[in-house]
Coordinates of C-alpha atoms in Angstrom, one line a residue:
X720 CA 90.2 105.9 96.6
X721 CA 89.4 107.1 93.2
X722 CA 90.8 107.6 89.9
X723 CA 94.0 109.3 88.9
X724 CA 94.9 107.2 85.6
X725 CA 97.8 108.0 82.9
X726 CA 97.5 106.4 79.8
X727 CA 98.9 103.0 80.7
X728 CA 96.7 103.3 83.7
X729 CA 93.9 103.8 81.5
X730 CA 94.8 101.1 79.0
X731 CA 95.4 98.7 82.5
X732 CA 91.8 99.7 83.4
X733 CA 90.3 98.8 80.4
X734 CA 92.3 95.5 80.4
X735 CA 90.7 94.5 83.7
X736 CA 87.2 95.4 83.2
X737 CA 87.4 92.9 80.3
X738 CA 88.6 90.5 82.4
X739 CA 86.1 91.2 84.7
X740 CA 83.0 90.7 82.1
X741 CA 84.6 87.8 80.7
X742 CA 85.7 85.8 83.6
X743 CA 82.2 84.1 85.0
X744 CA 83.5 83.1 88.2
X745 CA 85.3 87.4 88.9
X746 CA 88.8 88.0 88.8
X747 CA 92.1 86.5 86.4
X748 CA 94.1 85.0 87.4
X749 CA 96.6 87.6 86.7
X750 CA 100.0 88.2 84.6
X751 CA 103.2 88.7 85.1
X752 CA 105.3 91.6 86.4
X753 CA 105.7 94.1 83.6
X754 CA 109.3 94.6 84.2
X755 CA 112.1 92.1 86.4
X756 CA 113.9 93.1 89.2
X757 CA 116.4 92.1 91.4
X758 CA 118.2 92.4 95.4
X759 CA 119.2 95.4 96.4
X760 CA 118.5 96.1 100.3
X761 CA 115.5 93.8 100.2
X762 CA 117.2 90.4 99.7
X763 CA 115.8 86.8 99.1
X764 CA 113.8 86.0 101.9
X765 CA 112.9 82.2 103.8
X766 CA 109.3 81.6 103.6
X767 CA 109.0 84.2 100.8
X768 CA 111.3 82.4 98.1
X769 CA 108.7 80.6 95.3
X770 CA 105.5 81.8 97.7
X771 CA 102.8 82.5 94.7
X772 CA 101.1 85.9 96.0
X773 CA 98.7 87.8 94.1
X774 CA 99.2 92.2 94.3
X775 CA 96.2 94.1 93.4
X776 CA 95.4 97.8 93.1
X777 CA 92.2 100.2 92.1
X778 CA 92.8 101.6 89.0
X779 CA 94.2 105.0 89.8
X780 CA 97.0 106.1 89.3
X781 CA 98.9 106.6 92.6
X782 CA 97.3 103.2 93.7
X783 CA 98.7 101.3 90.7
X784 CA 102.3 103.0 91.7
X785 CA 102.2 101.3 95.2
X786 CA 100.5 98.2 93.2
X787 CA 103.7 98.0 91.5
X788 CA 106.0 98.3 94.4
X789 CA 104.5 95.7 96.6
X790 CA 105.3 93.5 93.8
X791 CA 108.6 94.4 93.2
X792 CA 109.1 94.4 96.9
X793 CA 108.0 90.9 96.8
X794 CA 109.5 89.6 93.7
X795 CA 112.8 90.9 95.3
X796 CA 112.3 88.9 98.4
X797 CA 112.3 85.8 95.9
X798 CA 108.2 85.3 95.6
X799 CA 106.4 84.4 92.3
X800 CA 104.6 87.5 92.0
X801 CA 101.2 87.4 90.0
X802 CA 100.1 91.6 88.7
X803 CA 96.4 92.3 89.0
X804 CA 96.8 95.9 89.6
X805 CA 94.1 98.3 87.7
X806 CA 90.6 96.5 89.4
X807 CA 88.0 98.9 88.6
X808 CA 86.6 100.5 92.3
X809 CA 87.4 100.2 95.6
X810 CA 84.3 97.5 96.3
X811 CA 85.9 95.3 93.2
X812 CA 89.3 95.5 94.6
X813 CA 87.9 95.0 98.5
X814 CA 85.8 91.9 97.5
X815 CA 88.9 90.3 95.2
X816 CA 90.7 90.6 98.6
X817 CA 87.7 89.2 100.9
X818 CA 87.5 86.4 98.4
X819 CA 91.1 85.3 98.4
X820 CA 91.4 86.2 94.6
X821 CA 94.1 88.7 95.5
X822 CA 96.4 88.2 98.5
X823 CA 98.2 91.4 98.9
X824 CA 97.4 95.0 98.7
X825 CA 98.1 98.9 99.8
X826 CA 94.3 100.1 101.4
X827 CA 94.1 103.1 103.0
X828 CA 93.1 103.6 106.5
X829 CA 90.5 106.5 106.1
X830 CA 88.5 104.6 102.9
X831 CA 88.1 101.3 105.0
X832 CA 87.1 103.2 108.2
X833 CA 84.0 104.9 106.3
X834 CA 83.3 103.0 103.5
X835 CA 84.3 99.1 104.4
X836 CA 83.8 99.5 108.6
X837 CA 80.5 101.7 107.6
X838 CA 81.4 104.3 110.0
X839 CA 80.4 108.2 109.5
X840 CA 83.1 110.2 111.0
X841 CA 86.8 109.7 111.0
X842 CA 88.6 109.6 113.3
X843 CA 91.2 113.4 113.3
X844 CA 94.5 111.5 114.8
X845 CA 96.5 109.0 112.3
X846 CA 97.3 106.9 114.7
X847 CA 94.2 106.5 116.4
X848 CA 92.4 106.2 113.1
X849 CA 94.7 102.8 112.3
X850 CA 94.5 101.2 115.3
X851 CA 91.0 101.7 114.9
X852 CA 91.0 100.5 111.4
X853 CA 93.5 97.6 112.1
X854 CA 91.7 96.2 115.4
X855 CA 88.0 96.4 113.5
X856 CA 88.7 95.1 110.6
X857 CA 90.7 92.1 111.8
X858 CA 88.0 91.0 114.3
X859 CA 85.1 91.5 111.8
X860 CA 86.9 90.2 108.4
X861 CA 90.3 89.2 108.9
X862 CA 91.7 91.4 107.4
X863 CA 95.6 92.3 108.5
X864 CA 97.3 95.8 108.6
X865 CA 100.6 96.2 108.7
X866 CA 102.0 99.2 110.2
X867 CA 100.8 102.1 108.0
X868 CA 103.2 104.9 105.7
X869 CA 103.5 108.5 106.4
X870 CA 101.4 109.5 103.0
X871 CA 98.6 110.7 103.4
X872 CA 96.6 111.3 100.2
X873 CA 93.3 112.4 101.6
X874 CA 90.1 114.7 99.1
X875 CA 90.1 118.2 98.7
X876 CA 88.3 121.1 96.8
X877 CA 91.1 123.3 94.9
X878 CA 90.5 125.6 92.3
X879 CA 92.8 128.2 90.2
X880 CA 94.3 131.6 91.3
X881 CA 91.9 133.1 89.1
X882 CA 88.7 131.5 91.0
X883 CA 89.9 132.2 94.3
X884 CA 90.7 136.1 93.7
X885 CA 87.1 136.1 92.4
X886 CA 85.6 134.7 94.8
X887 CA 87.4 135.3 98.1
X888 CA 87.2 131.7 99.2
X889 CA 90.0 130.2 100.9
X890 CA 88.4 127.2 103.4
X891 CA 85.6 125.3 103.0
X892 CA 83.4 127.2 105.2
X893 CA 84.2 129.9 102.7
X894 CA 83.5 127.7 100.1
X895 CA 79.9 126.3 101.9
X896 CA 79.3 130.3 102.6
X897 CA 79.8 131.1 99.2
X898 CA 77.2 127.9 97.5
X899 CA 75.0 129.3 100.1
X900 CA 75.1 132.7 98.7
X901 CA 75.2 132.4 95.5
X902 CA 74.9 128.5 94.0
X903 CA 76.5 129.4 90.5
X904 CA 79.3 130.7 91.6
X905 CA 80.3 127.3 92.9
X906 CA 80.2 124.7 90.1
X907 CA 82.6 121.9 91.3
X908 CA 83.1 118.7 89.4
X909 CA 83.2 115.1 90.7
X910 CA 83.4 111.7 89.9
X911 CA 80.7 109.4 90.1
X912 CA 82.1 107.8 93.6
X913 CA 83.2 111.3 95.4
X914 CA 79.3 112.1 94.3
X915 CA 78.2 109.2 96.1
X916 CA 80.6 108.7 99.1
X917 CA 80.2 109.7 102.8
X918 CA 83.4 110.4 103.1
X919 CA 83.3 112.2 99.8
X920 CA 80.7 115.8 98.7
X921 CA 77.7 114.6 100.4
X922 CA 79.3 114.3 104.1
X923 CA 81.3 117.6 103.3
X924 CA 78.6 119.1 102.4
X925 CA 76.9 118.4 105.8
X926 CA 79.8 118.9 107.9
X927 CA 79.5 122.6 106.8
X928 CA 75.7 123.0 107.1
X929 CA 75.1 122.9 103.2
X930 CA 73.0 121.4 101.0
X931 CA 74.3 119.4 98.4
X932 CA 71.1 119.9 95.6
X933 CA 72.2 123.7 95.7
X934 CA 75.5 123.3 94.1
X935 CA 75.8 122.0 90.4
X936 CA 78.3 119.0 90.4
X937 CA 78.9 117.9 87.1
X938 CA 80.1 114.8 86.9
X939 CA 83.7 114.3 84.8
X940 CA 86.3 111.8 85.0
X941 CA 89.1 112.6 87.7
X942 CA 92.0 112.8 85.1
X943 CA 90.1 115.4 83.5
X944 CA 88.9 117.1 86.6
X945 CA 92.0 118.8 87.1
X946 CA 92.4 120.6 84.2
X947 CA 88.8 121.7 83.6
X948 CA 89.2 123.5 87.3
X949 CA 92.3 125.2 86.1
X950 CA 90.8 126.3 82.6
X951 CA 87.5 127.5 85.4
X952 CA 85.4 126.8 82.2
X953 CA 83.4 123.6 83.3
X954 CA 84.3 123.9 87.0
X955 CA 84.5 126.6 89.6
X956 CA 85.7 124.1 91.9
X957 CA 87.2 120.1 91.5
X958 CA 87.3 117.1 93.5
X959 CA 91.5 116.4 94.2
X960 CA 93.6 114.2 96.0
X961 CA 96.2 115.7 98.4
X962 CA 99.1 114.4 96.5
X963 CA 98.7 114.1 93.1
X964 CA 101.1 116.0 91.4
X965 CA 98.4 118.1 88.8
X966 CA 97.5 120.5 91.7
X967 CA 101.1 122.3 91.6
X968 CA 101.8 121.7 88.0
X969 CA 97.8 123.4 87.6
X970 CA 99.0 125.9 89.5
X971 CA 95.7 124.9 91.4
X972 CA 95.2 125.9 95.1
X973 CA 94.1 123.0 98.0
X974 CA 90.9 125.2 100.3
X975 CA 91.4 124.8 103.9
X976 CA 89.7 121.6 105.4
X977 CA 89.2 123.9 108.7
X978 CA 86.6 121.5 109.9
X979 CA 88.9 118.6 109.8
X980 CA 85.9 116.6 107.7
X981 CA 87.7 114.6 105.0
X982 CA 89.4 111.4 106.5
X983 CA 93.3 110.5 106.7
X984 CA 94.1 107.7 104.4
X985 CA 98.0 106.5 105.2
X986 CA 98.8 103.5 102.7
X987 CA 99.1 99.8 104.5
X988 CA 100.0 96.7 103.1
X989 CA 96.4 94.3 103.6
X990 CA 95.8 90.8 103.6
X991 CA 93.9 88.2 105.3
X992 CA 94.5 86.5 108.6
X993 CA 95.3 82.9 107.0
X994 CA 97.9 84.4 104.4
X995 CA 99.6 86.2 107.2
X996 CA 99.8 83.6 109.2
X997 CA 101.4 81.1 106.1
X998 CA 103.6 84.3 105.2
X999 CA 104.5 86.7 108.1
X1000 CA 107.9 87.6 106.4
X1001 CA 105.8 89.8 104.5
X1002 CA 105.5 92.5 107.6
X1003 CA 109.8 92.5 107.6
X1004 CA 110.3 93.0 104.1
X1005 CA 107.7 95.8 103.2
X1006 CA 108.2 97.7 106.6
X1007 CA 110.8 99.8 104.9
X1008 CA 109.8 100.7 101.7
X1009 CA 106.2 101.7 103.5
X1010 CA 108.4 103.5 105.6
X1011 CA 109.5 105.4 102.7
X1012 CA 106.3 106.6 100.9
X1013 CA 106.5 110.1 102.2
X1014 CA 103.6 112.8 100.8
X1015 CA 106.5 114.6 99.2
X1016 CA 107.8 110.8 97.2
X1017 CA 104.4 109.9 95.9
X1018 CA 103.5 113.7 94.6
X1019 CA 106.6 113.4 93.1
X1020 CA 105.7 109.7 91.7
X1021 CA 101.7 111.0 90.4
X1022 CA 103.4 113.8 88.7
X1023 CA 105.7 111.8 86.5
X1024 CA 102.3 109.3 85.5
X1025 CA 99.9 112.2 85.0
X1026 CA 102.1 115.0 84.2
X1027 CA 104.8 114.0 82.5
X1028 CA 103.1 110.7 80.9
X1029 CA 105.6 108.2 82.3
X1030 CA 104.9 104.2 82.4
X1031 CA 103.8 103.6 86.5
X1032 CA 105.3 100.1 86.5
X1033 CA 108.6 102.1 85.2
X1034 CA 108.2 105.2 87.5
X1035 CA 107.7 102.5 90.7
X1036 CA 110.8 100.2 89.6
X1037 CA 112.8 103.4 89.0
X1038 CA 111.9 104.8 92.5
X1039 CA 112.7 101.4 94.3
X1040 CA 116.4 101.5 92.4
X1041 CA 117.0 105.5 93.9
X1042 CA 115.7 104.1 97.1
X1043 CA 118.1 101.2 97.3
X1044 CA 115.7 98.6 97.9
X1045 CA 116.1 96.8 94.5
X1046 CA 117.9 96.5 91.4
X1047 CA 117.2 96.6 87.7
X1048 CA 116.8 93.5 86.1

């Protein structure tokens, strides 16, 4: 999806765009995992043991978080686990994938169904939405999904207590009523993809009959979104993702998607069709910690990155040891 960085997210970002501009043929090769672990409920695994397997992520923060506990996931299971997480955009991190420059990754359903699959409107039931996802995607690109997590960290529009008693708004028809009405009441900040996307303002904004050149949209980085729709001085309104721990910490308020527009995107662990045939031990040994990537977890994992300023690869290797799955090394 889009970006939700702390500061070693940000310092991980700017690592891999360098990588990118100075690598003529794309992608590193990688480096190592930040920090060792070992067993716990996820033990050395046949077929897995010495397997070289490549984890990427986008450069958010929640997606370097499950970035970091594929690979611990994996290095548990005995693999030799190579770290690209922090690829700049979801088309970087796609292609690396389509290219066979990085073999494993969390995607989420909702982002390939609109802006991989090229389709316009999601689908409203999770389940159906996968399947969907997982039957396309295979027959068109090879692409494997295993079976997806609960989380589902879809966009939103929020804004402070203090917007919302101004300006009565509580859904988005509200909000599409009110940028109707009166266009400078409604500043809302964005990012340069959200801007851009059909699953992102544009679509929303034609799901609820308005038109997007009436509302001012300044354009801000997402880490910074959050806070300038709380202060109300830049923003009326922000771009957000459903679980990123800023929006209760902001004291900021999630308006009522009552059109069901924006997509669901439950996390799944990708790959192609030739790595999961070589590997298919994979599917066994992250079934259970996918399992365990609740809404209520990964809030709880994005608040400790962007709130409390916590190390990702820390805050993932410390949720995998409460979890049981592995232990410190």
């Amino acid at each position: 999806m889009t970006a939700r960085r702390g500061r070693t997210v940000a310092l991980t970002g700017l690592l891999m765009t360098a990588v990118l501009v100075l690598s003529a043929c794309g992608l590193g090769s990688g480096s190592t995992l930040p920090l060792r672990v070992g067993p716990g409920s996820i033990q050395p695994t046949p077929g897995l043991e010495g397997a070289k397997i490549t984890v990427g992520s986008k450069e958010y923060t929640e997606q370097v978080i499950l970035g970091y506990i594929l690979e611990f996931t994996l290095a548990a299971a005995g693999a030799d686990v190579r770290d690209l997480t922090g690829i700049v955009g979801s088309r970087s991190t796609r292609e690396a994938q389509l290219s066979g420059q990085v073999d494993v990754a969390y995607e989420f359903t909702g982002n390939a169904w609109i802006n991989y699959l090229g389709h316009e409107k999601p689908i409203p039931d999770t389940r159906e939405q996968f399947e969907a996802v997982r039957d396309e995607d295979l027959e068109r690109n090879g692409m494997v999904w295993l079976e997806p997590g609960p989380m589902d960290d879809t966009y939103a529009l929020a804004a402070s207590t203090r917007t919302l008693e101004r300006t009565g708004v509580r859904t988005l028809s509200d909000y599409a009523e009110l940028a109707r009405r009166d266009p400078g009441a409604a500043r809302t900040c964005v990012d340069t993809e959200f801007r851009a996307r059909q699953d992102g303002f544009p679509g929303m904004a034609a799901a609820y009959g308005l038109d997007p050149a009436r509302v001012q949209t300044p354009i801000l980085q997402v880490g910074i979104i959050y806070q300038a729709t709380a202060d109300g001085t830049q923003c009326d309104f922000g771009e957000v993702f459903t679980t990123d721990g800023r929006i209760a910490a902001l004291d900021l308020t999630v308006l009522t998607d009552d059109k069901q527009f924006f997509a669901h995107y439950n996390p799944s662990v990708t790959m192609k069709q030739e790595f999961f045939d070589a590997h298919p031990e994979i599917a066994e040994v992250t079934a259970p910690v996918t399992a365990a990537l609740t809404n209520e977890a990964i809030i709880e994992l994005n608040k400790q990155v962007d709130v409390e300023g916590r190390d990702p690869s820390v805050v993932a290797r410390d949720w995998m040891v409460s979890e049981g799955f592995v232990t410190a090394g």
